[in-house]
mmCIF file of C-alpha atoms and ligand atoms in Angstrom:
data_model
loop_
_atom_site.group_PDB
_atom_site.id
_atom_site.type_symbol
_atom_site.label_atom_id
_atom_site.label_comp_id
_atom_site.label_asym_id
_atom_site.label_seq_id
_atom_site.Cartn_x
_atom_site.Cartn_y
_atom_site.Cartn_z
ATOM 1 C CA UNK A 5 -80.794 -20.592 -30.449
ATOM 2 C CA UNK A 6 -79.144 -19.431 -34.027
ATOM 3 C CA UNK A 7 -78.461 -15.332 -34.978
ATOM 4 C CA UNK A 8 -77.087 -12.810 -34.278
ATOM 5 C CA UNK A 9 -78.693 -12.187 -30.810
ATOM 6 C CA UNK A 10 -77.845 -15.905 -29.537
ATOM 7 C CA UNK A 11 -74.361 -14.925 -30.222
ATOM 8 C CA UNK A 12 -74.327 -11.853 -28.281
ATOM 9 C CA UNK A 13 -75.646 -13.075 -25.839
ATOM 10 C CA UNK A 14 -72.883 -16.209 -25.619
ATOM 11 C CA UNK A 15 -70.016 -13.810 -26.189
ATOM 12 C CA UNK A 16 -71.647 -11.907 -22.943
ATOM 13 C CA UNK A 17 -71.713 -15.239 -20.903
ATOM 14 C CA UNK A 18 -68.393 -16.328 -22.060
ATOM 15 C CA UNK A 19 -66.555 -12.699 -21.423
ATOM 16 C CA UNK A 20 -68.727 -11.944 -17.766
ATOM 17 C CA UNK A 21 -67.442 -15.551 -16.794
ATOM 18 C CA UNK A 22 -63.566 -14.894 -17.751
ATOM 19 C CA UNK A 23 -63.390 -11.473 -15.948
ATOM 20 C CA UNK A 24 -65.328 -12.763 -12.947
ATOM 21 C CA UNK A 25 -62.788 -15.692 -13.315
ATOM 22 C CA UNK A 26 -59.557 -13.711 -13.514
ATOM 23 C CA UNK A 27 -57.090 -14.292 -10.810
ATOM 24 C CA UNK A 28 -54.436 -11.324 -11.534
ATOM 25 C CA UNK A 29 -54.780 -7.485 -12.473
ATOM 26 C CA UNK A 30 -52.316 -9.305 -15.455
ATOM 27 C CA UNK A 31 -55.196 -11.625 -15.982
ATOM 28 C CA UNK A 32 -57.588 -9.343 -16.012
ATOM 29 C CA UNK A 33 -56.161 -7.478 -18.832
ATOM 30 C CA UNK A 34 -56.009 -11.109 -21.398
ATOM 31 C CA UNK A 35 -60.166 -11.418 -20.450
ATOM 32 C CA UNK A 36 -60.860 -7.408 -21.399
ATOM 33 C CA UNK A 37 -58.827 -7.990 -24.331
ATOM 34 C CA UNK A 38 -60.400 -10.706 -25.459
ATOM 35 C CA UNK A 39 -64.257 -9.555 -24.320
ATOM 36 C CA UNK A 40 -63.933 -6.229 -25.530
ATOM 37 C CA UNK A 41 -60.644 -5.769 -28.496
ATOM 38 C CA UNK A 42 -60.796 -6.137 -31.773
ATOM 39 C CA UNK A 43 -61.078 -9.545 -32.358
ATOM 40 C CA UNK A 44 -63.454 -10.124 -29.702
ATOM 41 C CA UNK A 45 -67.090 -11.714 -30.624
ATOM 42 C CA UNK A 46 -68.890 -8.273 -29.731
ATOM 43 C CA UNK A 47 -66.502 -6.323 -32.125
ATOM 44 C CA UNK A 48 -67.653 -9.123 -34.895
ATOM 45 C CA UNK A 49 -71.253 -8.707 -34.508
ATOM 46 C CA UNK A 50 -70.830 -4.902 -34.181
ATOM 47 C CA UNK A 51 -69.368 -4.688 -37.699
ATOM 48 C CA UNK A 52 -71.768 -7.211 -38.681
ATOM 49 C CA UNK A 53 -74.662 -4.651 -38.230
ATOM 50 C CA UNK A 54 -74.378 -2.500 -41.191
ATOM 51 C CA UNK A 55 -75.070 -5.792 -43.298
ATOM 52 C CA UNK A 56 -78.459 -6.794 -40.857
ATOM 53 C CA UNK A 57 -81.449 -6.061 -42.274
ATOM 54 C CA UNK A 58 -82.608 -2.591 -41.630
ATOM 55 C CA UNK A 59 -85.220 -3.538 -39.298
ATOM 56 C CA UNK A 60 -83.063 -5.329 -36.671
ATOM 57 C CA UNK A 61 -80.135 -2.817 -36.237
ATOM 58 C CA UNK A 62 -81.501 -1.185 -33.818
ATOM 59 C CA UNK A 63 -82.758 -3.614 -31.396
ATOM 60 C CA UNK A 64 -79.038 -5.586 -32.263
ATOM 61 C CA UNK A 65 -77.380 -2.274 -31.815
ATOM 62 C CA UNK A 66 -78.991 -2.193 -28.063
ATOM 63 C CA UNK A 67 -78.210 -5.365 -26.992
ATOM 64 C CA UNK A 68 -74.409 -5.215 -28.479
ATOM 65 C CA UNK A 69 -74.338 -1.877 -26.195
ATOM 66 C CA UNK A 70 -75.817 -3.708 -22.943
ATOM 67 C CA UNK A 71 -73.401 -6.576 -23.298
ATOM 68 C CA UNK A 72 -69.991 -3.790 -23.638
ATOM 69 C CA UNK A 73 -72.094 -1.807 -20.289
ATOM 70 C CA UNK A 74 -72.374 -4.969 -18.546
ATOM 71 C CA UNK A 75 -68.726 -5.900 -19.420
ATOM 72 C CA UNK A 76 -67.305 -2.644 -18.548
ATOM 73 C CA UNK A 77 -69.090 -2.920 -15.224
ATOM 74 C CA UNK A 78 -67.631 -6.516 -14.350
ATOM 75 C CA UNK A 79 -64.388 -5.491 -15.625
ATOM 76 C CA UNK A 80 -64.179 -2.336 -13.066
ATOM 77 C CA UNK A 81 -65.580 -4.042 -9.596
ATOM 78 C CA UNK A 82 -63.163 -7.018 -10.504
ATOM 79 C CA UNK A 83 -60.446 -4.452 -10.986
ATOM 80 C CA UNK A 84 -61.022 -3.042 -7.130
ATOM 81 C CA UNK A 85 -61.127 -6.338 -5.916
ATOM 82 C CA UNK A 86 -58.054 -7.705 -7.623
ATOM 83 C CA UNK A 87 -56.488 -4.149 -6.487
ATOM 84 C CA UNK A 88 -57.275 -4.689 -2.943
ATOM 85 C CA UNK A 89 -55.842 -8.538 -2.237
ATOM 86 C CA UNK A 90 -52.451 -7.600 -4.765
ATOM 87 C CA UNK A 91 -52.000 -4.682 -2.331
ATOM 88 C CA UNK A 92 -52.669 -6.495 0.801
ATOM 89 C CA UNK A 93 -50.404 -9.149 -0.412
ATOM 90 C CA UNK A 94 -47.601 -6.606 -1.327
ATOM 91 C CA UNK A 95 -48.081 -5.123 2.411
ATOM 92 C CA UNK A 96 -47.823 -8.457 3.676
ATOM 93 C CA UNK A 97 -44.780 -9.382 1.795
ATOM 94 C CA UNK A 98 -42.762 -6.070 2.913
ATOM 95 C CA UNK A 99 -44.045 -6.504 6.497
ATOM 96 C CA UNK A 100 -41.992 -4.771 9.331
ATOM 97 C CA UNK A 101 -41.971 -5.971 12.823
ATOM 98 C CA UNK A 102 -41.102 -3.035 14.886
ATOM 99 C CA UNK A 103 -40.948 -5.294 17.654
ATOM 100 C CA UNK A 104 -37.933 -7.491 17.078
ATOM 101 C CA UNK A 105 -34.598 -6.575 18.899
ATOM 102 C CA UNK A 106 -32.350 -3.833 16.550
ATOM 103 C CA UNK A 107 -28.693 -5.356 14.863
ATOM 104 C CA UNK A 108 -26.756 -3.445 17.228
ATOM 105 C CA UNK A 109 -23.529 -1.895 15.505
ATOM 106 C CA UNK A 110 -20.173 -2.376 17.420
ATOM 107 C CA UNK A 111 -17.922 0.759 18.284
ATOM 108 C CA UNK A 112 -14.696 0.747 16.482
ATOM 109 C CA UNK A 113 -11.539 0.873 18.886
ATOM 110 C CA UNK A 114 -7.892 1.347 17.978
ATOM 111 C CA UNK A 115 -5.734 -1.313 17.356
ATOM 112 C CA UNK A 116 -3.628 -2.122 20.329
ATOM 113 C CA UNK A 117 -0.369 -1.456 18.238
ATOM 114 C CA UNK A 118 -1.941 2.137 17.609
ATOM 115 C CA UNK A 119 -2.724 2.608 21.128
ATOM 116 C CA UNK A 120 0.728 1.580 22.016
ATOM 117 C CA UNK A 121 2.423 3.931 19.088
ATOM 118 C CA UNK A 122 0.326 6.586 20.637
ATOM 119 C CA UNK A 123 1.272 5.968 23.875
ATOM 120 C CA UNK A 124 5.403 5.961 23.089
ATOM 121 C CA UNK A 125 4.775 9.095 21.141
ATOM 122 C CA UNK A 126 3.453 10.908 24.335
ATOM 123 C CA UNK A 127 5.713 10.360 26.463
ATOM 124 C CA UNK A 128 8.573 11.270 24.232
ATOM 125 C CA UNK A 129 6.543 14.352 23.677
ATOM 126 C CA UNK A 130 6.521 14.608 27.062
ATOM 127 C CA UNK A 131 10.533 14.900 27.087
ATOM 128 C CA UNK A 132 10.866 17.557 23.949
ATOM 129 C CA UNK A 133 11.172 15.070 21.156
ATOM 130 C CA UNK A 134 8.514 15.370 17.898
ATOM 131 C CA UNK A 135 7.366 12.812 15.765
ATOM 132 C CA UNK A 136 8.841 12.284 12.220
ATOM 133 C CA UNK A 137 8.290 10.072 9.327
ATOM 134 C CA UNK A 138 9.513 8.491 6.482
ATOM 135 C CA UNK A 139 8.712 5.902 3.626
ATOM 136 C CA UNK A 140 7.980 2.820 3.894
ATOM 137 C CA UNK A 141 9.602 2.049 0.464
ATOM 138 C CA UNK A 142 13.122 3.187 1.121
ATOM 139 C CA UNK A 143 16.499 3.180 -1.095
ATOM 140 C CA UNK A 144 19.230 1.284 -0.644
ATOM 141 C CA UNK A 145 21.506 4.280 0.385
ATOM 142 C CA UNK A 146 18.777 5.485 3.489
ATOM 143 C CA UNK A 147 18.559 1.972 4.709
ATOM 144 C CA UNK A 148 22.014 1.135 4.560
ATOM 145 C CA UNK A 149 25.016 2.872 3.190
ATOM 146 C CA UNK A 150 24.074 5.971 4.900
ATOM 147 C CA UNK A 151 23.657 3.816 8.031
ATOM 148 C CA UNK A 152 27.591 3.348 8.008
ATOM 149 C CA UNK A 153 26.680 -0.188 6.146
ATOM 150 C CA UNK A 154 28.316 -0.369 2.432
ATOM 151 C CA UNK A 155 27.332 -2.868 0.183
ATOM 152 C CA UNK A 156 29.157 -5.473 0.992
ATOM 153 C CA UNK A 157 29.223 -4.793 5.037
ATOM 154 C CA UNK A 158 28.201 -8.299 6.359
ATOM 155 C CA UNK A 159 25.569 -6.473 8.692
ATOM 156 C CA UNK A 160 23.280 -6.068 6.087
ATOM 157 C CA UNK A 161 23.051 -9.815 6.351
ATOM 158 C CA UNK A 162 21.050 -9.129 9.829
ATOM 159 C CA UNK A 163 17.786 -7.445 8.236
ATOM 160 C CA UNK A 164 17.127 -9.369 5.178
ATOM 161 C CA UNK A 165 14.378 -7.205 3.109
ATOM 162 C CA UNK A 166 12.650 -7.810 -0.141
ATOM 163 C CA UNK A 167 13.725 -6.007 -2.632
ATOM 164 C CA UNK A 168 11.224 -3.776 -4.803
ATOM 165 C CA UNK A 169 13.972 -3.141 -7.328
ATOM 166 C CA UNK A 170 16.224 -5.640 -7.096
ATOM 167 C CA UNK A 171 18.384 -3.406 -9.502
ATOM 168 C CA UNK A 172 20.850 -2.889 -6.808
ATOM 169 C CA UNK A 173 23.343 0.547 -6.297
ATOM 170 C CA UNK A 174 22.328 3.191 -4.125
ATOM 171 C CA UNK A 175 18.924 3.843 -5.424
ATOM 172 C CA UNK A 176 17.380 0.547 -5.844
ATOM 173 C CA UNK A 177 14.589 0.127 -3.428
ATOM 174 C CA UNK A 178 13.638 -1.891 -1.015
ATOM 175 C CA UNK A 179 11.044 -2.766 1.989
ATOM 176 C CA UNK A 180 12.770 -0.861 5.102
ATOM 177 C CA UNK A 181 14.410 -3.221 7.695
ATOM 178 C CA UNK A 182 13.921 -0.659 10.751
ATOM 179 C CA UNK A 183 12.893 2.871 11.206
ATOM 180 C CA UNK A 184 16.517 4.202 11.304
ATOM 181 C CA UNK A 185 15.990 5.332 7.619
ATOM 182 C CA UNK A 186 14.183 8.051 9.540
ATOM 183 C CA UNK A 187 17.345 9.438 11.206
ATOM 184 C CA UNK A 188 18.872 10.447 8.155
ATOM 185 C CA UNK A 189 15.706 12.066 6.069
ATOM 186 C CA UNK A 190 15.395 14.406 9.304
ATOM 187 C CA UNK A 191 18.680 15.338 9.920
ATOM 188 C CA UNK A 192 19.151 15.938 5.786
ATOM 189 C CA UNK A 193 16.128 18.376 6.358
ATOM 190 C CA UNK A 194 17.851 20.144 9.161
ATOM 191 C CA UNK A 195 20.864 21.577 11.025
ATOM 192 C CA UNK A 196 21.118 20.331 14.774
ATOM 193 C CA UNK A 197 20.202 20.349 17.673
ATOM 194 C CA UNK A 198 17.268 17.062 17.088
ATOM 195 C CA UNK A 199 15.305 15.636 18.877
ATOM 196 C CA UNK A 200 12.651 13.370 17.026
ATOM 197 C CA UNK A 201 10.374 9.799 17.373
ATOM 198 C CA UNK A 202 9.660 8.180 14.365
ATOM 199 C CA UNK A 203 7.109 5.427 14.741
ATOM 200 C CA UNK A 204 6.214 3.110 11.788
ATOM 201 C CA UNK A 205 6.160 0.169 9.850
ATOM 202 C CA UNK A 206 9.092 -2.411 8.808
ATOM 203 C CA UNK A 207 9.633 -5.513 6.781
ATOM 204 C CA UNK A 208 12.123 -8.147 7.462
ATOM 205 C CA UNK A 209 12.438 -11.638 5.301
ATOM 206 C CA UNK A 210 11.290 -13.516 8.699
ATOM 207 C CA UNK A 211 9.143 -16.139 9.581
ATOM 208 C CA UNK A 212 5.926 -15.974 11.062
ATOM 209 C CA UNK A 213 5.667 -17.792 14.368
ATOM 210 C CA UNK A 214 4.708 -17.021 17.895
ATOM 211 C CA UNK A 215 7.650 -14.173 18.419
ATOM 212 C CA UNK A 216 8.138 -13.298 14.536
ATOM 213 C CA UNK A 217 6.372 -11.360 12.193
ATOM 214 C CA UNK A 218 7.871 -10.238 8.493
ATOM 215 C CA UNK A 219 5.834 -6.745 9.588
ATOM 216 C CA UNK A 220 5.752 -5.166 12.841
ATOM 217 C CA UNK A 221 6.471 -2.223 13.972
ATOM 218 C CA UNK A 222 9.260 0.186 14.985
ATOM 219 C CA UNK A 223 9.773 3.200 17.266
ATOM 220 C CA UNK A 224 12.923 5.362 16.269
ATOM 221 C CA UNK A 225 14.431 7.860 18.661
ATOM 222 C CA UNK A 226 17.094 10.391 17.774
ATOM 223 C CA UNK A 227 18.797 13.079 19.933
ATOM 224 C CA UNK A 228 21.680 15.189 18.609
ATOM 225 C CA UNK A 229 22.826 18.203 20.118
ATOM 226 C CA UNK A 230 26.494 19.810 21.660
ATOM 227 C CA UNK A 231 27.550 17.641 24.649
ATOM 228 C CA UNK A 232 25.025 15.109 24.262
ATOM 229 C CA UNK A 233 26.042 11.381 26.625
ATOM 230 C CA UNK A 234 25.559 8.074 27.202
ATOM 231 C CA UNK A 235 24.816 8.870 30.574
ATOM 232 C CA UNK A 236 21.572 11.199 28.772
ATOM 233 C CA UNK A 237 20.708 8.163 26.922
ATOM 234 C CA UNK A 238 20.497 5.869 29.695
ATOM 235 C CA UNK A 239 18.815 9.007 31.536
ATOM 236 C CA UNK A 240 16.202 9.289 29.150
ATOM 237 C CA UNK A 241 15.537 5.158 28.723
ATOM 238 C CA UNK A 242 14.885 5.276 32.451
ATOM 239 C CA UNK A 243 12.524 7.558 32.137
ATOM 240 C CA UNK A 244 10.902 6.318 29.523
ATOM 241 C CA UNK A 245 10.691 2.938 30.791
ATOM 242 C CA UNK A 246 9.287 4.089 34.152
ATOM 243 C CA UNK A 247 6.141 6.203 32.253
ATOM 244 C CA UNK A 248 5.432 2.993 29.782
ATOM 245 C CA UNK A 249 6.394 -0.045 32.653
ATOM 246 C CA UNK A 250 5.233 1.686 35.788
ATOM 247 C CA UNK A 251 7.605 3.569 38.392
ATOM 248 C CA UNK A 252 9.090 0.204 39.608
ATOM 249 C CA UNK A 253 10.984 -0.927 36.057
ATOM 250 C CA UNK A 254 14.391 -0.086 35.670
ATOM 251 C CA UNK A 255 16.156 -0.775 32.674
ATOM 252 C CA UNK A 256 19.504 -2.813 31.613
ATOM 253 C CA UNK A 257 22.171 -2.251 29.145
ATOM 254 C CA UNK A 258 24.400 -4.957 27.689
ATOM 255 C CA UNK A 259 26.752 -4.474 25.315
ATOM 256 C CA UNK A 260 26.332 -5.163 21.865
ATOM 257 C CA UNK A 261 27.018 -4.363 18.068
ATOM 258 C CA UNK A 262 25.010 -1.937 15.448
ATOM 259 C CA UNK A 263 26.936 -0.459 12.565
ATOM 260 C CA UNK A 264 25.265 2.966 13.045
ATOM 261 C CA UNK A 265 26.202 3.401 16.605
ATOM 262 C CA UNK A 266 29.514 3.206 18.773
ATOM 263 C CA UNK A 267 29.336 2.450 21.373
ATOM 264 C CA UNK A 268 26.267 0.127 20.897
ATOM 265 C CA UNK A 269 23.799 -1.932 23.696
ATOM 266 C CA UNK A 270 20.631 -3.973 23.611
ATOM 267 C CA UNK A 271 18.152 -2.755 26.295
ATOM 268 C CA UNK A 272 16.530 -5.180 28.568
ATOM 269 C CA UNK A 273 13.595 -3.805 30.772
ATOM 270 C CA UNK A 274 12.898 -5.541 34.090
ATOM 271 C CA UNK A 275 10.325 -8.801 33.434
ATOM 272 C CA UNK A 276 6.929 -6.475 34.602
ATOM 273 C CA UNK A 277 5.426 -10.330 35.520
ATOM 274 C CA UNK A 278 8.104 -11.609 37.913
ATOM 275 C CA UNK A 279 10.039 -8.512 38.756
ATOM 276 C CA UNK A 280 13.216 -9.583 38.237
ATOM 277 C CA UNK A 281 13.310 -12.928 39.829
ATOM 278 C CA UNK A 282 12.779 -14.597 36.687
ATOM 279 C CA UNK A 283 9.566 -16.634 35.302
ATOM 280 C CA UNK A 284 8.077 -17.960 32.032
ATOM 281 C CA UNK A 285 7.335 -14.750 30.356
ATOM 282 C CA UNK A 286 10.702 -13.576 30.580
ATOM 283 C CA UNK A 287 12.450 -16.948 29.888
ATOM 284 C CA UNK A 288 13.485 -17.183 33.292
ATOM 285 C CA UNK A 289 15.975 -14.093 33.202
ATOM 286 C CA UNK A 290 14.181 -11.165 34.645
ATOM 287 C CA UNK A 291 14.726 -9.433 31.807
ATOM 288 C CA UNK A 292 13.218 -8.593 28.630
ATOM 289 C CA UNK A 293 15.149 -7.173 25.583
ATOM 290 C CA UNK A 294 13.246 -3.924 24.052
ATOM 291 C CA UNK A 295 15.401 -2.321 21.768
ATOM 292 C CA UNK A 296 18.919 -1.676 20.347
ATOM 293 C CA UNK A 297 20.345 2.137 21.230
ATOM 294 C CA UNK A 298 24.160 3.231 21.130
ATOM 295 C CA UNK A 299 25.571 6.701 20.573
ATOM 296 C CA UNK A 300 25.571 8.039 17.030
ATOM 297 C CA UNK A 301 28.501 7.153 14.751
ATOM 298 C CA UNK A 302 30.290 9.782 13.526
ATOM 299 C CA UNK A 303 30.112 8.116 9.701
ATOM 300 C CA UNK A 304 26.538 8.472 9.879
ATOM 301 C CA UNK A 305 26.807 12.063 11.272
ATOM 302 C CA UNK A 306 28.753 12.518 8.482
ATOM 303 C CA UNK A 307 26.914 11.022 5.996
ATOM 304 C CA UNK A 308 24.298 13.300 6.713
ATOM 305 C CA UNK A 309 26.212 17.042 6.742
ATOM 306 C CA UNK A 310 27.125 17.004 10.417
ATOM 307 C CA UNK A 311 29.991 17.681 11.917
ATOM 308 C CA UNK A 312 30.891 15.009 14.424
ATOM 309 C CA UNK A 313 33.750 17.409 16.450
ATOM 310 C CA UNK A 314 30.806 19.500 17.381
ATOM 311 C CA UNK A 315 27.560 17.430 17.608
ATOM 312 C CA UNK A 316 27.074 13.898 19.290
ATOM 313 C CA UNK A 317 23.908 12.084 20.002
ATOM 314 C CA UNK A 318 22.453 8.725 21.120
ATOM 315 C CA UNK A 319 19.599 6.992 19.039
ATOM 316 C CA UNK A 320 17.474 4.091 19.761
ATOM 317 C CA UNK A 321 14.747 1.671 18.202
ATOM 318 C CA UNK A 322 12.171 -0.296 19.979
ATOM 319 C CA UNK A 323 9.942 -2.978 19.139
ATOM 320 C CA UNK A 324 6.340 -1.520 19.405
ATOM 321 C CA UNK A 325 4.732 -5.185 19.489
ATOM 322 C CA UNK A 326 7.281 -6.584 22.024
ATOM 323 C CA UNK A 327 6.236 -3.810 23.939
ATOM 324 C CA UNK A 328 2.698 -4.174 23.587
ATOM 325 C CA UNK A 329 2.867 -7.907 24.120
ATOM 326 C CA UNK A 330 4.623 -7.645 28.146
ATOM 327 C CA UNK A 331 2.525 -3.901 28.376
ATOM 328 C CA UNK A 332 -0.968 -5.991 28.204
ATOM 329 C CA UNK A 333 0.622 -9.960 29.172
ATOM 330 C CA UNK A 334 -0.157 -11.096 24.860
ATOM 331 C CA UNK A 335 1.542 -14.119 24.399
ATOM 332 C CA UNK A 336 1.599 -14.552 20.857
ATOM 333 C CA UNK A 337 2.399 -11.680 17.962
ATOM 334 C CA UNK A 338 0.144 -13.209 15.727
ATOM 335 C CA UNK A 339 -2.708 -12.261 17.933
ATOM 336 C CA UNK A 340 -1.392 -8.722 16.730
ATOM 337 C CA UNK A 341 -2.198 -9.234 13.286
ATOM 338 C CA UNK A 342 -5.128 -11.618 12.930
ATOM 339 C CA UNK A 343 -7.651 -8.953 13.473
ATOM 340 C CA UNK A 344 -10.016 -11.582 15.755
ATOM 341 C CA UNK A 345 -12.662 -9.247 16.999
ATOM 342 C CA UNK A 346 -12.909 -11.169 20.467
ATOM 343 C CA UNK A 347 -9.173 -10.524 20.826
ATOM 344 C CA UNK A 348 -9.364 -7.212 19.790
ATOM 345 C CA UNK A 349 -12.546 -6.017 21.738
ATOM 346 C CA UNK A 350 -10.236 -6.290 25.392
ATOM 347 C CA UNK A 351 -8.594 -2.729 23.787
ATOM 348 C CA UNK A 352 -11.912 -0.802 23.752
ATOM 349 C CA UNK A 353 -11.423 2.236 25.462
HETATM 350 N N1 DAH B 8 17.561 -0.353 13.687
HETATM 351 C C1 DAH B 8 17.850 -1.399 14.651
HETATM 352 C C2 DAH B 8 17.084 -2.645 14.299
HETATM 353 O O1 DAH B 8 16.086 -2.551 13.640
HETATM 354 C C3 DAH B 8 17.443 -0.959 16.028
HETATM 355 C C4 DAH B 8 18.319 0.135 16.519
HETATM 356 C C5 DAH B 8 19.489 -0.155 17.203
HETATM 357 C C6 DAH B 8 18.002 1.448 16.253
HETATM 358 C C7 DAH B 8 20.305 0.843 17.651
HETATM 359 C C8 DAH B 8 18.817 2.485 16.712
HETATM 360 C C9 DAH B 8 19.974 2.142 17.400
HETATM 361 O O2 DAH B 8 18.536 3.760 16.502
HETATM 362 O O3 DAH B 8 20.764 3.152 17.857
HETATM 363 O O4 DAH B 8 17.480 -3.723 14.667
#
């Protein structure tokens, strides 16, 4: 077959068999293109008709119209069928199954040192005492000097810090060794009588083993009034002991030396495992040391404004993690700190 009408009706064979043939909407756009654009066959012949001979235009003008009807129609039921299986697969693809078990979110809980620094705080709110605070960046001066330790006092030697400017003088700063720093800032801020806890966070240059941590944490107490004892200190760290350690513990005093306190003692709290008698927890002494305590020196009541003829006072500063570790039997500090969720989970209330 030769003409014009042999070619339509090729270009119609070739264009109904690509758009049957398509395999993508994508694809099916390249076969309309080329059936139906400009460059297409049909498009040629079309423009081809003004130059036929009169006589033929119209029957070639028919059959170039058929062939674009019958393309148009392939093109559209090929359409809804690619439409259909590209949305089916998409459905497929972003499948739910509502019947598989839900990721089940676990409750938060407090740390265990939290819980314990809660727990301290309570009780000494239980007694009249509020909770202060202080930085954790502290100067020299706050830290030390004011603490009856001057530069060179060999004391310092004891809490080892790092130092954020190593400048040095008064004002250089450091990582605080203890929460004592606290003592000063609230009796600076106020006349007597006080009566304050100040729990937080303190940095020594120590190593990290099973007893050690160079972070831990710290509760200060501080009482200062007129008339104020040793015999109300050891009052008061009896009760304490007996609302944290259960109505049985008693506690100990030994003597011992801080430079912020005269007459100074280390206080050991009755071993809650062996009750006395002496076992492994408590290195076979019956006793386990808690914190340092003494009555106020008068340098430091000095240091701060107060007048140490009229005011005395006893202060005292715990270890929050030694307590937490004989409180709930944890045998290692670094438990404390590793954040291990199957270590932490025992604390969920
Ligand atoms: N600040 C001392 C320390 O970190 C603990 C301490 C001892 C605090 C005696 C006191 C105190 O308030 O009176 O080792």
């Amino acid at each position: 077959m030769e003409g014009p009408g042999a070619r339509a009706a090729e270009a119609l064979r070739d264009a109904l068999a690509a758009v049957r043939g398509a395999r993508s909407l994508a694809g099916l756009r390249e076969a309309e293109i080329a059936a139906l654009g400009r460059k297409a066959p049909l498009s040629l012949l079309k423009r081809q008709l003004g130059s036929a001979p009169p006589a033929d235009r119209p029957g070639m003008g028919r059959i170039l119209n058929e062939a674009r009807e019958a393309i148009e129609a392939a093109l559209s039921a090929r359409r809804e069928e690619l439409e259909a299986t590209e949305e089916s697969a998409a459905l497929e693809a972003e499948r739910v199954d509502v019947t598989l078990p839900g990721r089940s979110r676990l409750p938060g809980s407090p740390h265990p040192i939290a819980l314990m620094l809660e727990r301290l705080c309570e009780v000494f709110a239980g007694l009249g005492y509020r909770v202060a605070e202080g930085p954790e960046v502290e100067t020299d001066w706050y830290n030390f000097e004011s603490l009856n330790m001057p530069p060179d006092h060999p004391a310092r030697s004891m809490w080892d810090t790092l130092y954020v400017d190593p400048s040095g003088g008064r004002d250089a700063t450091l990582l605080r060794t203890h929460t004592s720093p606290v003592q000063i800032r609230t009796m600076l801020a106020q006349p007597p009588p006080v009566f304050i806890v100040a729990p937080g966070r303190v940095y020594r240059r120590d190593a990290f083993d099973a007893s050690h941590s160079p972070v831990f944490h710290q509760l200060e107490g501080l009482a200062v009034g007129r008339g104020i004892t040793f015999g109300d200190l050891k009052g008061t760290l009896d009760a304490f002991a007996k609302a944290v350690f259960g109505p049985e513990a008693a506690v100990r005093l030994r003597p011992s030396y801080f430079p912020f306190t005269e007459p100074s003692a280390e206080v050991d709290v009755i071993c809650v495992t062996c009750g006395g008698r002496g076992c492994a927890a408590c290195g076979r002494s019956g006793w386990i040391e808690i914190m340092g305590a003494g009555m106020v020196h008068p340098n430091v009541l000095r240091a701060v404004g107060y007048n140490p003829e009229r005011v005395s006072g006893f202060a005292f500063g715990m270890g929050v993690e030694r307590i937490a570790m004989r409180a709930w039997e944890i045998p290692d500090i670094r438990m404390l700190f590793e954040n291990d969720l199957r270590f932490l989970a025992r604390f969920r209330g």
